[in-house]
PDB file of N, CA and C in Angstrom:
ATOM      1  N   UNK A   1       0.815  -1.186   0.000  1.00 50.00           N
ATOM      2  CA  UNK A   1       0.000   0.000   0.000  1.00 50.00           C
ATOM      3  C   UNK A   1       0.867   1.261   0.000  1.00 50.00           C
ATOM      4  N   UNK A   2       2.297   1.231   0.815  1.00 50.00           N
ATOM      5  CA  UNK A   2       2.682   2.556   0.975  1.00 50.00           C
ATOM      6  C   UNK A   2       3.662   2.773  -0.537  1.00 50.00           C
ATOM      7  N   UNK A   3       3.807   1.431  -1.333  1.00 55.00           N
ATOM      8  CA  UNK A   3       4.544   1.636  -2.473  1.00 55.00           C
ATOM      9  C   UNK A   3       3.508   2.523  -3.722  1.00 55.00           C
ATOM     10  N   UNK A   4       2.533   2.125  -3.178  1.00 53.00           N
ATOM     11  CA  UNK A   4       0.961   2.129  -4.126  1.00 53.00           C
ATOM     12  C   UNK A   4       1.064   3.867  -3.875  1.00 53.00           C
ATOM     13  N   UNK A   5       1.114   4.451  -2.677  1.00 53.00           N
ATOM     14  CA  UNK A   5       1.131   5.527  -2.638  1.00 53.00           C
ATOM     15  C   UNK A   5       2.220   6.507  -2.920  1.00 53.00           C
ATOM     16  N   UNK A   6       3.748   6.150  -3.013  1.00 57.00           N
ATOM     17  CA  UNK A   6       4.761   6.503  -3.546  1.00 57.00           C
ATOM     18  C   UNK A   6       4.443   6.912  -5.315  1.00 57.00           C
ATOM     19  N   UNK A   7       3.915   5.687  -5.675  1.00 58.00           N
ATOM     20  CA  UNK A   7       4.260   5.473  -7.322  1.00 58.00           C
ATOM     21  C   UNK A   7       2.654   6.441  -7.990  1.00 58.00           C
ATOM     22  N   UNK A   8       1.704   6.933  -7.059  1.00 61.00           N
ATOM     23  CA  UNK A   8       1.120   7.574  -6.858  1.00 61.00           C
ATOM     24  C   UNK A   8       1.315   8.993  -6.781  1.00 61.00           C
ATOM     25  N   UNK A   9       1.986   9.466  -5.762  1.00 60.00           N
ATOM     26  CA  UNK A   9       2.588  10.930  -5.821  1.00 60.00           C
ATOM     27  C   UNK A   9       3.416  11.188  -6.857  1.00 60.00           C
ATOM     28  N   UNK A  10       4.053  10.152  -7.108  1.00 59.00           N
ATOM     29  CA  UNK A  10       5.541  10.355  -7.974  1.00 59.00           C
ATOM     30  C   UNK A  10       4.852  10.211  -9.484  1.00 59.00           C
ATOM     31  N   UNK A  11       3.480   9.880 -10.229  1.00 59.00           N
ATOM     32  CA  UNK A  11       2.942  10.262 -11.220  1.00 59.00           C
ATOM     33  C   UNK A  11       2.252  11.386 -11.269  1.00 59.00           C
ATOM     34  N   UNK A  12       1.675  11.892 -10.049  1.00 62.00           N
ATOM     35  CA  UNK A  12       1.057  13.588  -9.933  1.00 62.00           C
ATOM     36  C   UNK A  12       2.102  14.453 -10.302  1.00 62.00           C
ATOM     37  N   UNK A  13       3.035  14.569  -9.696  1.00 60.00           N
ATOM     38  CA  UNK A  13       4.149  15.034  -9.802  1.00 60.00           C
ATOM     39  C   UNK A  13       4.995  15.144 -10.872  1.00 60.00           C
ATOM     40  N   UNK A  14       5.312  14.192 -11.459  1.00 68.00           N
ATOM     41  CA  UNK A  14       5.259  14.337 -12.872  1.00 68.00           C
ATOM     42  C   UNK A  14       4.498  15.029 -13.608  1.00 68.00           C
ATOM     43  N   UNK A  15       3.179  14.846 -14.065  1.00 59.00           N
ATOM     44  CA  UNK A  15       1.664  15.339 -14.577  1.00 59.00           C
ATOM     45  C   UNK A  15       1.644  16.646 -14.433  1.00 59.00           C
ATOM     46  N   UNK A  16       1.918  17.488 -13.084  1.00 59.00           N
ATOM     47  CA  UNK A  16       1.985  18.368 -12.599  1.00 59.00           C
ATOM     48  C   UNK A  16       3.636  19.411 -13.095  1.00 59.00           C
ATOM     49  N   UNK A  17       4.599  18.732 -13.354  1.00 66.00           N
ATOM     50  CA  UNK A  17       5.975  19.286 -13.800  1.00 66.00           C
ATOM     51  C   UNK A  17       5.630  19.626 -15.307  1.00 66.00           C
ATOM     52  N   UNK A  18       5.101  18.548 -16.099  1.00 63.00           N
ATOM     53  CA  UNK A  18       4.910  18.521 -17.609  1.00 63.00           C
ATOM     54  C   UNK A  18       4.153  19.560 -17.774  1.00 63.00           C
ATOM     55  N   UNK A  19       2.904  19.929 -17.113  1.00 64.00           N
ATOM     56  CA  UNK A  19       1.710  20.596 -17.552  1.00 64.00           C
ATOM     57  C   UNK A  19       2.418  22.343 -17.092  1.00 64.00           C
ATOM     58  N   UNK A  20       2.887  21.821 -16.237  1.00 61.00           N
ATOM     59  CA  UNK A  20       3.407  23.829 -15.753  1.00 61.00           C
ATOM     60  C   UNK A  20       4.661  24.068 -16.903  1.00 61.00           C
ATOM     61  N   UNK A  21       5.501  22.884 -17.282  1.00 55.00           N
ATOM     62  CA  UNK A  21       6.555  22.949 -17.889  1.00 55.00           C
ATOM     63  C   UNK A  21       5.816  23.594 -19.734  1.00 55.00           C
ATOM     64  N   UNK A  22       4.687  23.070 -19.809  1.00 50.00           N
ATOM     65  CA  UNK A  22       3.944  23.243 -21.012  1.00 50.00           C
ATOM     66  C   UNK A  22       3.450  24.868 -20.930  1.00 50.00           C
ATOM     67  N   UNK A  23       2.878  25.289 -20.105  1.00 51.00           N
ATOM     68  CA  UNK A  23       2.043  27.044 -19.535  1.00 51.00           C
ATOM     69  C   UNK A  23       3.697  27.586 -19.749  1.00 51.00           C
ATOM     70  N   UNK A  24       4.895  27.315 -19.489  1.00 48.00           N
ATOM     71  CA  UNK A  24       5.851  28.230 -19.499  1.00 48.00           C
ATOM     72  C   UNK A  24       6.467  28.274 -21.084  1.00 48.00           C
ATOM     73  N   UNK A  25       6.170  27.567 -21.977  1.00 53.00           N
ATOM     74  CA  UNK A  25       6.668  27.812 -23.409  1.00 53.00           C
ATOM     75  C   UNK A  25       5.542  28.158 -24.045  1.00 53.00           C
ATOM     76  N   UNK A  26       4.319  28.182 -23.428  1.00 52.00           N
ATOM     77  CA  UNK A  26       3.410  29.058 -24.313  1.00 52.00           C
ATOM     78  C   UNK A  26       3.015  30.499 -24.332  1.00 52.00           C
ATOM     79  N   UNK A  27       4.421  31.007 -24.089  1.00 53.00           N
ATOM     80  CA  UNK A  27       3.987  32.743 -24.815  1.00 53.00           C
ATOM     81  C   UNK A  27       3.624  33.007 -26.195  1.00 53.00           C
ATOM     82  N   UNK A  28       2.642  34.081 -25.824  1.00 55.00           N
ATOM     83  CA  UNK A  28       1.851  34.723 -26.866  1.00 55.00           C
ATOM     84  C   UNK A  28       3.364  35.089 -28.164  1.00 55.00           C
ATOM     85  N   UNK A  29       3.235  35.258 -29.041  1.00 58.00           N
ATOM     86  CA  UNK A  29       4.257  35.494 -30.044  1.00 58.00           C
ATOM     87  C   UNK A  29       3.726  36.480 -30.916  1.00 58.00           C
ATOM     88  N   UNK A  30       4.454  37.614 -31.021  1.00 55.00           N
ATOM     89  CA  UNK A  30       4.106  38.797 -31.910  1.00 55.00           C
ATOM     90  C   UNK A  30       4.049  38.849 -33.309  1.00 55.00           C
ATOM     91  N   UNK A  31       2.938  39.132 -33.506  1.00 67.00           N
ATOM     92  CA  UNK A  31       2.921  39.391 -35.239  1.00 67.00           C
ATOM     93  C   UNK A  31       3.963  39.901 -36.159  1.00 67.00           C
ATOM     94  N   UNK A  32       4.021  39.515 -36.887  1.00 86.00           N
ATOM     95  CA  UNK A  32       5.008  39.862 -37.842  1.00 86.00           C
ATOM     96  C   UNK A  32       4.832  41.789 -38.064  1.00 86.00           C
ATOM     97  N   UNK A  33       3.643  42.370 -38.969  1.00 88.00           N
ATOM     98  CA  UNK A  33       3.171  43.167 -38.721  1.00 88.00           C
ATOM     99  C   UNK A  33       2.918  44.114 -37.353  1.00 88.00           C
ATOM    100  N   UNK A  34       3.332  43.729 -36.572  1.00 91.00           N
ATOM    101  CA  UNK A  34       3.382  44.628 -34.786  1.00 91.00           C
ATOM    102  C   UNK A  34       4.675  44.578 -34.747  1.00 91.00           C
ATOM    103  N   UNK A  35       5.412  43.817 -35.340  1.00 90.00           N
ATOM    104  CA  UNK A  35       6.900  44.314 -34.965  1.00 90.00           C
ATOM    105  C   UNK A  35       7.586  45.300 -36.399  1.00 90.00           C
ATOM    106  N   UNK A  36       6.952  45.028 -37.336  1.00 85.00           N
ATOM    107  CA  UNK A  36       7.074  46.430 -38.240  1.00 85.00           C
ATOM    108  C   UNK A  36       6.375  47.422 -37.541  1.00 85.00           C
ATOM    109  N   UNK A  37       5.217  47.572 -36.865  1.00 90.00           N
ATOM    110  CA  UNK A  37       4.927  48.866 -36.631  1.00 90.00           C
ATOM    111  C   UNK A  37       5.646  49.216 -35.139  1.00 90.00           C
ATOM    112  N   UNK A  38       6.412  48.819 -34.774  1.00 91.00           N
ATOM    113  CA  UNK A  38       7.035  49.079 -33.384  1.00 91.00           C
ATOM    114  C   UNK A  38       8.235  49.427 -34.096  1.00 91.00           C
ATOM    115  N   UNK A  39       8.577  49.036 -35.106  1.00 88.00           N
ATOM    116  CA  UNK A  39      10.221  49.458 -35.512  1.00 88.00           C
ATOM    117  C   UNK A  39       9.828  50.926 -36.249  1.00 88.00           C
ATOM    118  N   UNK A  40       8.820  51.120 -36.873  1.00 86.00           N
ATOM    119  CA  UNK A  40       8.196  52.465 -37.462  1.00 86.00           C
ATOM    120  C   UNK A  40       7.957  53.583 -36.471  1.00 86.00           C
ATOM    121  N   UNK A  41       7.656  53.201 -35.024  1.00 90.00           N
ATOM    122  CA  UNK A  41       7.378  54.127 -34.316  1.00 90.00           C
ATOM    123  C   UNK A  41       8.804  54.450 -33.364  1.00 90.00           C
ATOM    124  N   UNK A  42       9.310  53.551 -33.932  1.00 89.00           N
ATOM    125  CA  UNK A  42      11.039  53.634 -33.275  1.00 89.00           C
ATOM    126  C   UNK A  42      11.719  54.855 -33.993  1.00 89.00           C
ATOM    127  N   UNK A  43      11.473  54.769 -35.250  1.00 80.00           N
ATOM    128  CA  UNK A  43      11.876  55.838 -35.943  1.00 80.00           C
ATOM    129  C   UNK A  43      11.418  56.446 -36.394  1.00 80.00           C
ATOM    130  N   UNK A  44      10.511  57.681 -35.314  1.00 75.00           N
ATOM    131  CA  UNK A  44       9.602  58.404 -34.721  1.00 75.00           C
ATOM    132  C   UNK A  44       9.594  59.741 -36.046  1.00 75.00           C
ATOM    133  N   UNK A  45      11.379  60.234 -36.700  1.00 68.00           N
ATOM    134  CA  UNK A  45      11.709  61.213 -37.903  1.00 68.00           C
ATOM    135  C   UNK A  45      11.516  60.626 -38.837  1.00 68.00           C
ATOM    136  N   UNK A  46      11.620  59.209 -39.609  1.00 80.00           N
ATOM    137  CA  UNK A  46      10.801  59.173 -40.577  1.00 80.00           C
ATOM    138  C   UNK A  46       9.392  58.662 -40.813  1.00 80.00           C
ATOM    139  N   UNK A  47       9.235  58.534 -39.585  1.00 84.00           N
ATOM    140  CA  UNK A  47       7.692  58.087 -39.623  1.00 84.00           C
ATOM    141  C   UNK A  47       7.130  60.069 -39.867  1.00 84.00           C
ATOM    142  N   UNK A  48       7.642  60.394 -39.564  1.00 87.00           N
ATOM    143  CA  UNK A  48       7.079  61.995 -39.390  1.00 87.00           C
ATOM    144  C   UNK A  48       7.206  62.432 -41.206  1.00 87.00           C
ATOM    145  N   UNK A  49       8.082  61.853 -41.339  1.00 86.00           N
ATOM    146  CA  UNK A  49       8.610  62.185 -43.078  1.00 86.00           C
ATOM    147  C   UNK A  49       7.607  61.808 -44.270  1.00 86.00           C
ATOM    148  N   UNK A  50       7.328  60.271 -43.470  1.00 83.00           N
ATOM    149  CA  UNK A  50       6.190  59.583 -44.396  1.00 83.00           C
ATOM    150  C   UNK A  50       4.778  60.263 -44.087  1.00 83.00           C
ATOM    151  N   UNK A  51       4.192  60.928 -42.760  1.00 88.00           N
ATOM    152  CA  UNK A  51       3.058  61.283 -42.661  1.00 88.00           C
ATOM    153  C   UNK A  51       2.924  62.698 -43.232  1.00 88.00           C
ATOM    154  N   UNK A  52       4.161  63.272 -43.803  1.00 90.00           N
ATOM    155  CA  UNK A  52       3.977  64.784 -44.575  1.00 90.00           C
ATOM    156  C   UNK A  52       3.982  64.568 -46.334  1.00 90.00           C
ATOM    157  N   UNK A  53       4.917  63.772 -46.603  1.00 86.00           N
ATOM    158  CA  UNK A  53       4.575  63.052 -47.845  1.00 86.00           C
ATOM    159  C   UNK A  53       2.943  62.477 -48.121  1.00 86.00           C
ATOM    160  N   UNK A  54       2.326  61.741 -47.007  1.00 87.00           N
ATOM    161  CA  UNK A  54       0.975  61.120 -47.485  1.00 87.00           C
ATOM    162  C   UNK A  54       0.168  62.262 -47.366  1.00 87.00           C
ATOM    163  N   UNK A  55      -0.030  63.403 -46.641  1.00 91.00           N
ATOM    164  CA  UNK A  55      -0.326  64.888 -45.979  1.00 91.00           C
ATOM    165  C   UNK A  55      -0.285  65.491 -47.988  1.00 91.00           C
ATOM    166  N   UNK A  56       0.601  65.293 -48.688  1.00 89.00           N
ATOM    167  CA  UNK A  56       0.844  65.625 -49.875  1.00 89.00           C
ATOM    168  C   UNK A  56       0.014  64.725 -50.541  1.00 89.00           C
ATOM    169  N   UNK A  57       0.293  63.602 -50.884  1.00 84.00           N
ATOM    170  CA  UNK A  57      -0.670  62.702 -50.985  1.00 84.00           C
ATOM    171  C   UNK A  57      -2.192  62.958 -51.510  1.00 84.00           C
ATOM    172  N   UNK A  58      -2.444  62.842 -50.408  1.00 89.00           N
ATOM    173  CA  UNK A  58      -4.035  63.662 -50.173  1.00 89.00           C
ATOM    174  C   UNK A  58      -4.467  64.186 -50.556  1.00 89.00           C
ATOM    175  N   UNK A  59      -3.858  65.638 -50.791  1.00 91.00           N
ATOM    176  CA  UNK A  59      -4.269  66.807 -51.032  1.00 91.00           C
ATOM    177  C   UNK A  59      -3.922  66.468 -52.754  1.00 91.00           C
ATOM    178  N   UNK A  60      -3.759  65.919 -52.828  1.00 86.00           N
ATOM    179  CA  UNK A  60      -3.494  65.521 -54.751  1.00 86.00           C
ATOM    180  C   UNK A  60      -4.472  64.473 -54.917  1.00 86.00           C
ATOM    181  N   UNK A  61      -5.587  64.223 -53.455  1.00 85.00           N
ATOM    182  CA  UNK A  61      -6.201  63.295 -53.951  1.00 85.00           C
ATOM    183  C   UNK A  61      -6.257  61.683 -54.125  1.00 85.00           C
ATOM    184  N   UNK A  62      -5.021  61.190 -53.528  1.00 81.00           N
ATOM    185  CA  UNK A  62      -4.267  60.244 -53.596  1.00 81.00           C
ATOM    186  C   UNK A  62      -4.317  59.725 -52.126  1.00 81.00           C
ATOM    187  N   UNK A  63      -4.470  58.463 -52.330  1.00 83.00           N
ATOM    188  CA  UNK A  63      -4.072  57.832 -50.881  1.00 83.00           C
ATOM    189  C   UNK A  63      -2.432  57.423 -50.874  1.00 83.00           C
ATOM    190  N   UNK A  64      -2.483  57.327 -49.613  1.00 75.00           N
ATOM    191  CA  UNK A  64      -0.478  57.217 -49.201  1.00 75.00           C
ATOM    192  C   UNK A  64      -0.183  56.016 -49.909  1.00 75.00           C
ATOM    193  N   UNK A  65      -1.403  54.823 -49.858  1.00 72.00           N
ATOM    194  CA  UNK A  65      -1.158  53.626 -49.871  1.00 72.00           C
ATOM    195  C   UNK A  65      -1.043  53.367 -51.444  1.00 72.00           C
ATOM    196  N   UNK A  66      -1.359  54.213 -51.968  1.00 72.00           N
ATOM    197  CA  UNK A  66      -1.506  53.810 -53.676  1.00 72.00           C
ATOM    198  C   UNK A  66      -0.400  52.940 -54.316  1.00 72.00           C
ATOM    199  N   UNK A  67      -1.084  52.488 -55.531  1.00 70.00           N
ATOM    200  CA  UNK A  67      -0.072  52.036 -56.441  1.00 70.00           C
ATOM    201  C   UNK A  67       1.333  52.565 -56.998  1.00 70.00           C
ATOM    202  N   UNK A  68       1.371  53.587 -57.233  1.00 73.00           N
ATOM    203  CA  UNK A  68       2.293  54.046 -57.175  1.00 73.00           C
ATOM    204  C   UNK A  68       3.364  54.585 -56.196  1.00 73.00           C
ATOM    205  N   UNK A  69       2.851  54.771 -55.315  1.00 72.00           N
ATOM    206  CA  UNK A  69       3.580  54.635 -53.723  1.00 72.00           C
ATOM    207  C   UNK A  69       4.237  53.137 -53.605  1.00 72.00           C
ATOM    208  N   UNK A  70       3.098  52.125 -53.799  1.00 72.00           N
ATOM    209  CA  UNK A  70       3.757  50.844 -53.132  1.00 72.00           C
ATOM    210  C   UNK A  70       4.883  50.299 -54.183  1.00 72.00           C
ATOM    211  N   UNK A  71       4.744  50.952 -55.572  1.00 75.00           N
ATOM    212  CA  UNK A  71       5.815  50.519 -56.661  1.00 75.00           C
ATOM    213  C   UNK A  71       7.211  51.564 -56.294  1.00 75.00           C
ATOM    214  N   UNK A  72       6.764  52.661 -56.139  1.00 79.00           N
ATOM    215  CA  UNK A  72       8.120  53.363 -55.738  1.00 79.00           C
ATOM    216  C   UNK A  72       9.007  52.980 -54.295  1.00 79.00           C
ATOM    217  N   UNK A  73       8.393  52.453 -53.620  1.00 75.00           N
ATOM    218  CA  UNK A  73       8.879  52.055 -52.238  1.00 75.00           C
ATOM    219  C   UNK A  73       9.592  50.959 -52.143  1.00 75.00           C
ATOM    220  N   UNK A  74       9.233  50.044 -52.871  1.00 75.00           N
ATOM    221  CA  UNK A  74       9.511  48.466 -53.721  1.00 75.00           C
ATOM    222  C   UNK A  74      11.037  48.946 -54.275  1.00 75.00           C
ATOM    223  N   UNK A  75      10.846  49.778 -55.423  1.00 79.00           N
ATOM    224  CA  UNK A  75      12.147  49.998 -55.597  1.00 79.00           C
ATOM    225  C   UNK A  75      13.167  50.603 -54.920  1.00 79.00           C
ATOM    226  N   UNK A  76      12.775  51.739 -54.241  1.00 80.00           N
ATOM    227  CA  UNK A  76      13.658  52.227 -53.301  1.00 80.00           C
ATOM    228  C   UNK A  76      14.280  50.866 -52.520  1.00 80.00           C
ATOM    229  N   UNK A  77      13.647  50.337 -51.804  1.00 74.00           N
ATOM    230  CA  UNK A  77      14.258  49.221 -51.073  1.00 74.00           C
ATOM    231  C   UNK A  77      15.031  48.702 -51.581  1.00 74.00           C
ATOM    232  N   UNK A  78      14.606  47.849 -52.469  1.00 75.00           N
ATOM    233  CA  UNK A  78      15.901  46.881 -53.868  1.00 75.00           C
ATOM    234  C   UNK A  78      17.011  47.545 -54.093  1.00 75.00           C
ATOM    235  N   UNK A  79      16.550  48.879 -54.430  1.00 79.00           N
ATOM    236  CA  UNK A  79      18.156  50.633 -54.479  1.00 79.00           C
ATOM    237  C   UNK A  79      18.983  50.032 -53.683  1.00 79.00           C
ATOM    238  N   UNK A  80      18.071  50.065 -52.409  1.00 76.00           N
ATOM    239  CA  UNK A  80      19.120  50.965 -51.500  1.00 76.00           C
ATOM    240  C   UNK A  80      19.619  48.709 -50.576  1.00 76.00           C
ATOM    241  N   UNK A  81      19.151  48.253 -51.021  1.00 74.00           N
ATOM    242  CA  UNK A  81      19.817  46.795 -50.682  1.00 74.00           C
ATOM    243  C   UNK A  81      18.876  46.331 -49.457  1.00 74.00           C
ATOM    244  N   UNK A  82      17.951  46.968 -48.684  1.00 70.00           N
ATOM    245  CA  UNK A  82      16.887  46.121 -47.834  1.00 70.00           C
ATOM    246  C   UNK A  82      16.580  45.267 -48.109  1.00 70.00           C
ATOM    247  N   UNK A  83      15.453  45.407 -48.806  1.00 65.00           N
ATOM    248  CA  UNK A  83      14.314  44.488 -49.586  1.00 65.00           C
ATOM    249  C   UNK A  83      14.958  43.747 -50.837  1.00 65.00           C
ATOM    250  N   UNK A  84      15.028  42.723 -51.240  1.00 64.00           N
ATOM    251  CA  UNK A  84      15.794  41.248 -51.781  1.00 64.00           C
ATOM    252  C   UNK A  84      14.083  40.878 -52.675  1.00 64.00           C
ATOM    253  N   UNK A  85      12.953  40.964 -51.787  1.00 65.00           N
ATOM    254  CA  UNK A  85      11.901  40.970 -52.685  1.00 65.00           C
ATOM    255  C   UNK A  85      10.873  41.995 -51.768  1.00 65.00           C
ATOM    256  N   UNK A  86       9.866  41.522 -52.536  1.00 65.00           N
ATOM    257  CA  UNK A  86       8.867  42.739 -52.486  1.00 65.00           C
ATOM    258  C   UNK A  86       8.141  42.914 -51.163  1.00 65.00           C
ATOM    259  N   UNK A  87       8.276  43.988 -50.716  1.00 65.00           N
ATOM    260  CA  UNK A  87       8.082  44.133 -49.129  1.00 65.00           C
ATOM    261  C   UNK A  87       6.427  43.344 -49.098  1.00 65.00           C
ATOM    262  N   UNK A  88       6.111  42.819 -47.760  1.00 71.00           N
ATOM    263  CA  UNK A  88       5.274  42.011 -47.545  1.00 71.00           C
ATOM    264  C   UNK A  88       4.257  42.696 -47.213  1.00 71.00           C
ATOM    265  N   UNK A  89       2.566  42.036 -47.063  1.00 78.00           N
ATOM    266  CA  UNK A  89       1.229  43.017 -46.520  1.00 78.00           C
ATOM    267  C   UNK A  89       1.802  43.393 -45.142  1.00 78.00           C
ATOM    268  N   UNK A  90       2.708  42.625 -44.380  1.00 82.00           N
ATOM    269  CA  UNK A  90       2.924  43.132 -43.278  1.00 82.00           C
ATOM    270  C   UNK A  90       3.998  44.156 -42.796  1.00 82.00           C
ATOM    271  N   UNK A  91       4.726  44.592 -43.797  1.00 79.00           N
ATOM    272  CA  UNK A  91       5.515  45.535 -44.147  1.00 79.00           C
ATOM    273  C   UNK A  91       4.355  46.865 -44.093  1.00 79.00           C
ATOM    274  N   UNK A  92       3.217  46.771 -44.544  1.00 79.00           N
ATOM    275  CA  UNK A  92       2.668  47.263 -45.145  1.00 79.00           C
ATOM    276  C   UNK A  92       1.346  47.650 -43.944  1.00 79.00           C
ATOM    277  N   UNK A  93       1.028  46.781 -43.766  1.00 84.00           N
ATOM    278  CA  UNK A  93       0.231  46.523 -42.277  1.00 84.00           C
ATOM    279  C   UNK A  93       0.823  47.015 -41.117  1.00 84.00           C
ATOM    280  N   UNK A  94       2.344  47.528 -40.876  1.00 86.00           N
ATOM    281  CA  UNK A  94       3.023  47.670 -39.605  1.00 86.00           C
ATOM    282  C   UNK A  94       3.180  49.471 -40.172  1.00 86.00           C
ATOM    283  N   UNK A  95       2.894  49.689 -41.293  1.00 84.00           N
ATOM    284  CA  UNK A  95       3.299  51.022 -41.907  1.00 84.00           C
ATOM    285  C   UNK A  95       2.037  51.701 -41.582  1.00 84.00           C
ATOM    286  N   UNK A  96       1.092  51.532 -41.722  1.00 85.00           N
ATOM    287  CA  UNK A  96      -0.807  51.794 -41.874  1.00 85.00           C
ATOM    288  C   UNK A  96      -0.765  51.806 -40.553  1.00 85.00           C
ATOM    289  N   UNK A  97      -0.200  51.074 -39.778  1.00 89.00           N
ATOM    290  CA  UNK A  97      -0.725  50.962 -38.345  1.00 89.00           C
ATOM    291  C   UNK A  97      -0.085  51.684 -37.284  1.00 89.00           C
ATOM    292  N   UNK A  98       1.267  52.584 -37.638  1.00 90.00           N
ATOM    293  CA  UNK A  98       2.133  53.246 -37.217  1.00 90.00           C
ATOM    294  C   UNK A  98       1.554  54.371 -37.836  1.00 90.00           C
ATOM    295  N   UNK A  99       1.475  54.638 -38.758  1.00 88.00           N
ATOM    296  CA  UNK A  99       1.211  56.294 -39.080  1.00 88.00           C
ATOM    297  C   UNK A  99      -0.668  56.320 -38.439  1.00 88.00           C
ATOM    298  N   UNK A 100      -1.551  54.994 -38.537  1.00 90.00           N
ATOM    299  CA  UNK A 100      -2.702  55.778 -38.115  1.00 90.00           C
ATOM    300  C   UNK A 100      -2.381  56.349 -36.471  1.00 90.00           C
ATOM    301  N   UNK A 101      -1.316  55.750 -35.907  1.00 93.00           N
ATOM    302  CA  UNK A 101      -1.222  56.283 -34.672  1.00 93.00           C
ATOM    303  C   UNK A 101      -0.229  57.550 -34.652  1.00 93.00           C
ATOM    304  N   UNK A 102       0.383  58.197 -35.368  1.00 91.00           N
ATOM    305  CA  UNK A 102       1.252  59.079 -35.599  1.00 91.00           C
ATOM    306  C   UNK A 102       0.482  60.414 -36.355  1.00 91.00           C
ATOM    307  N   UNK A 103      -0.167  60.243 -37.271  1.00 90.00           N
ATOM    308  CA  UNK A 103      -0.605  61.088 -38.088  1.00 90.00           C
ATOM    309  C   UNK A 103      -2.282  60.309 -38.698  1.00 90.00           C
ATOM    310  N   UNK A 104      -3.128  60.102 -37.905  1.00 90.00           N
ATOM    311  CA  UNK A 104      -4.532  59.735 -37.865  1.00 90.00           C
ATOM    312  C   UNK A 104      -4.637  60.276 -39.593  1.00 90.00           C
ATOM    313  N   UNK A 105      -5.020  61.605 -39.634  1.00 90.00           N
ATOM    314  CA  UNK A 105      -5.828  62.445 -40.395  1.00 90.00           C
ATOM    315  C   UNK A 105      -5.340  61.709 -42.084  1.00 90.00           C
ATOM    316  N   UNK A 106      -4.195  61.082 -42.599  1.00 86.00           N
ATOM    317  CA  UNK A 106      -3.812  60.543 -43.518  1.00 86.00           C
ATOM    318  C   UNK A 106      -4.535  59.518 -43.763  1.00 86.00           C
ATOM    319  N   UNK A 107      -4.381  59.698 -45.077  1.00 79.00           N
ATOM    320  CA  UNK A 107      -5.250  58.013 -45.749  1.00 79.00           C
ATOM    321  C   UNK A 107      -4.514  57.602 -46.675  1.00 79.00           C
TER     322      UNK A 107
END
């Protein structure tokens, strides 16, 4: 009986190590897109650069996000050696989501 109760604790215990050992590798993991817009709000002067450009934008009628924006940006990157291929929706998604918090009034 008292082995019965050894081999008893000593499987809770286990059960109990695995399952807490499992709750400690399950952190939440950040979007791809939230860590572009955290690196955008990092660099607080050209995020300011891009919301006077789309500020231009606008007023021509034009959204920031246009086609021709997302083709000129594409290349700039490739220029300048970043971007290898074509920046991603979440490139793009972390950009939209940084300036609506920087400069709202842009579209």
């Amino acid at each position: 009986m008292v082995k019965m109760h050894k081999i008893n604790f000593f499987l809770v215990a286990i059960c109990l190590y695995c399952f807490n050992g499992s709750i400690a590798f399950a952190q939440p993991t950040q979007q791809t897109w939230q860590q572009y817009r955290d690196g955008f709000l990092e660099e607080n002067s050209n995020l300011e650069q891009r919301c006077a450009l789309g500020k231009s934008e606008n007023n021509k009628g034009l959204s920031k996000f246009n086609n021709a924006y997302v083709e000129k940006i594409t290349k700039l990157r490739f220029q300048a050696g970043i971007g290898t291929e074509k920046p991603s929706q979440s490139f793009f998604s972390g950009l939209s989501a940084a300036m609506a918090k920087v400069c709202p009034e842009v579209w």
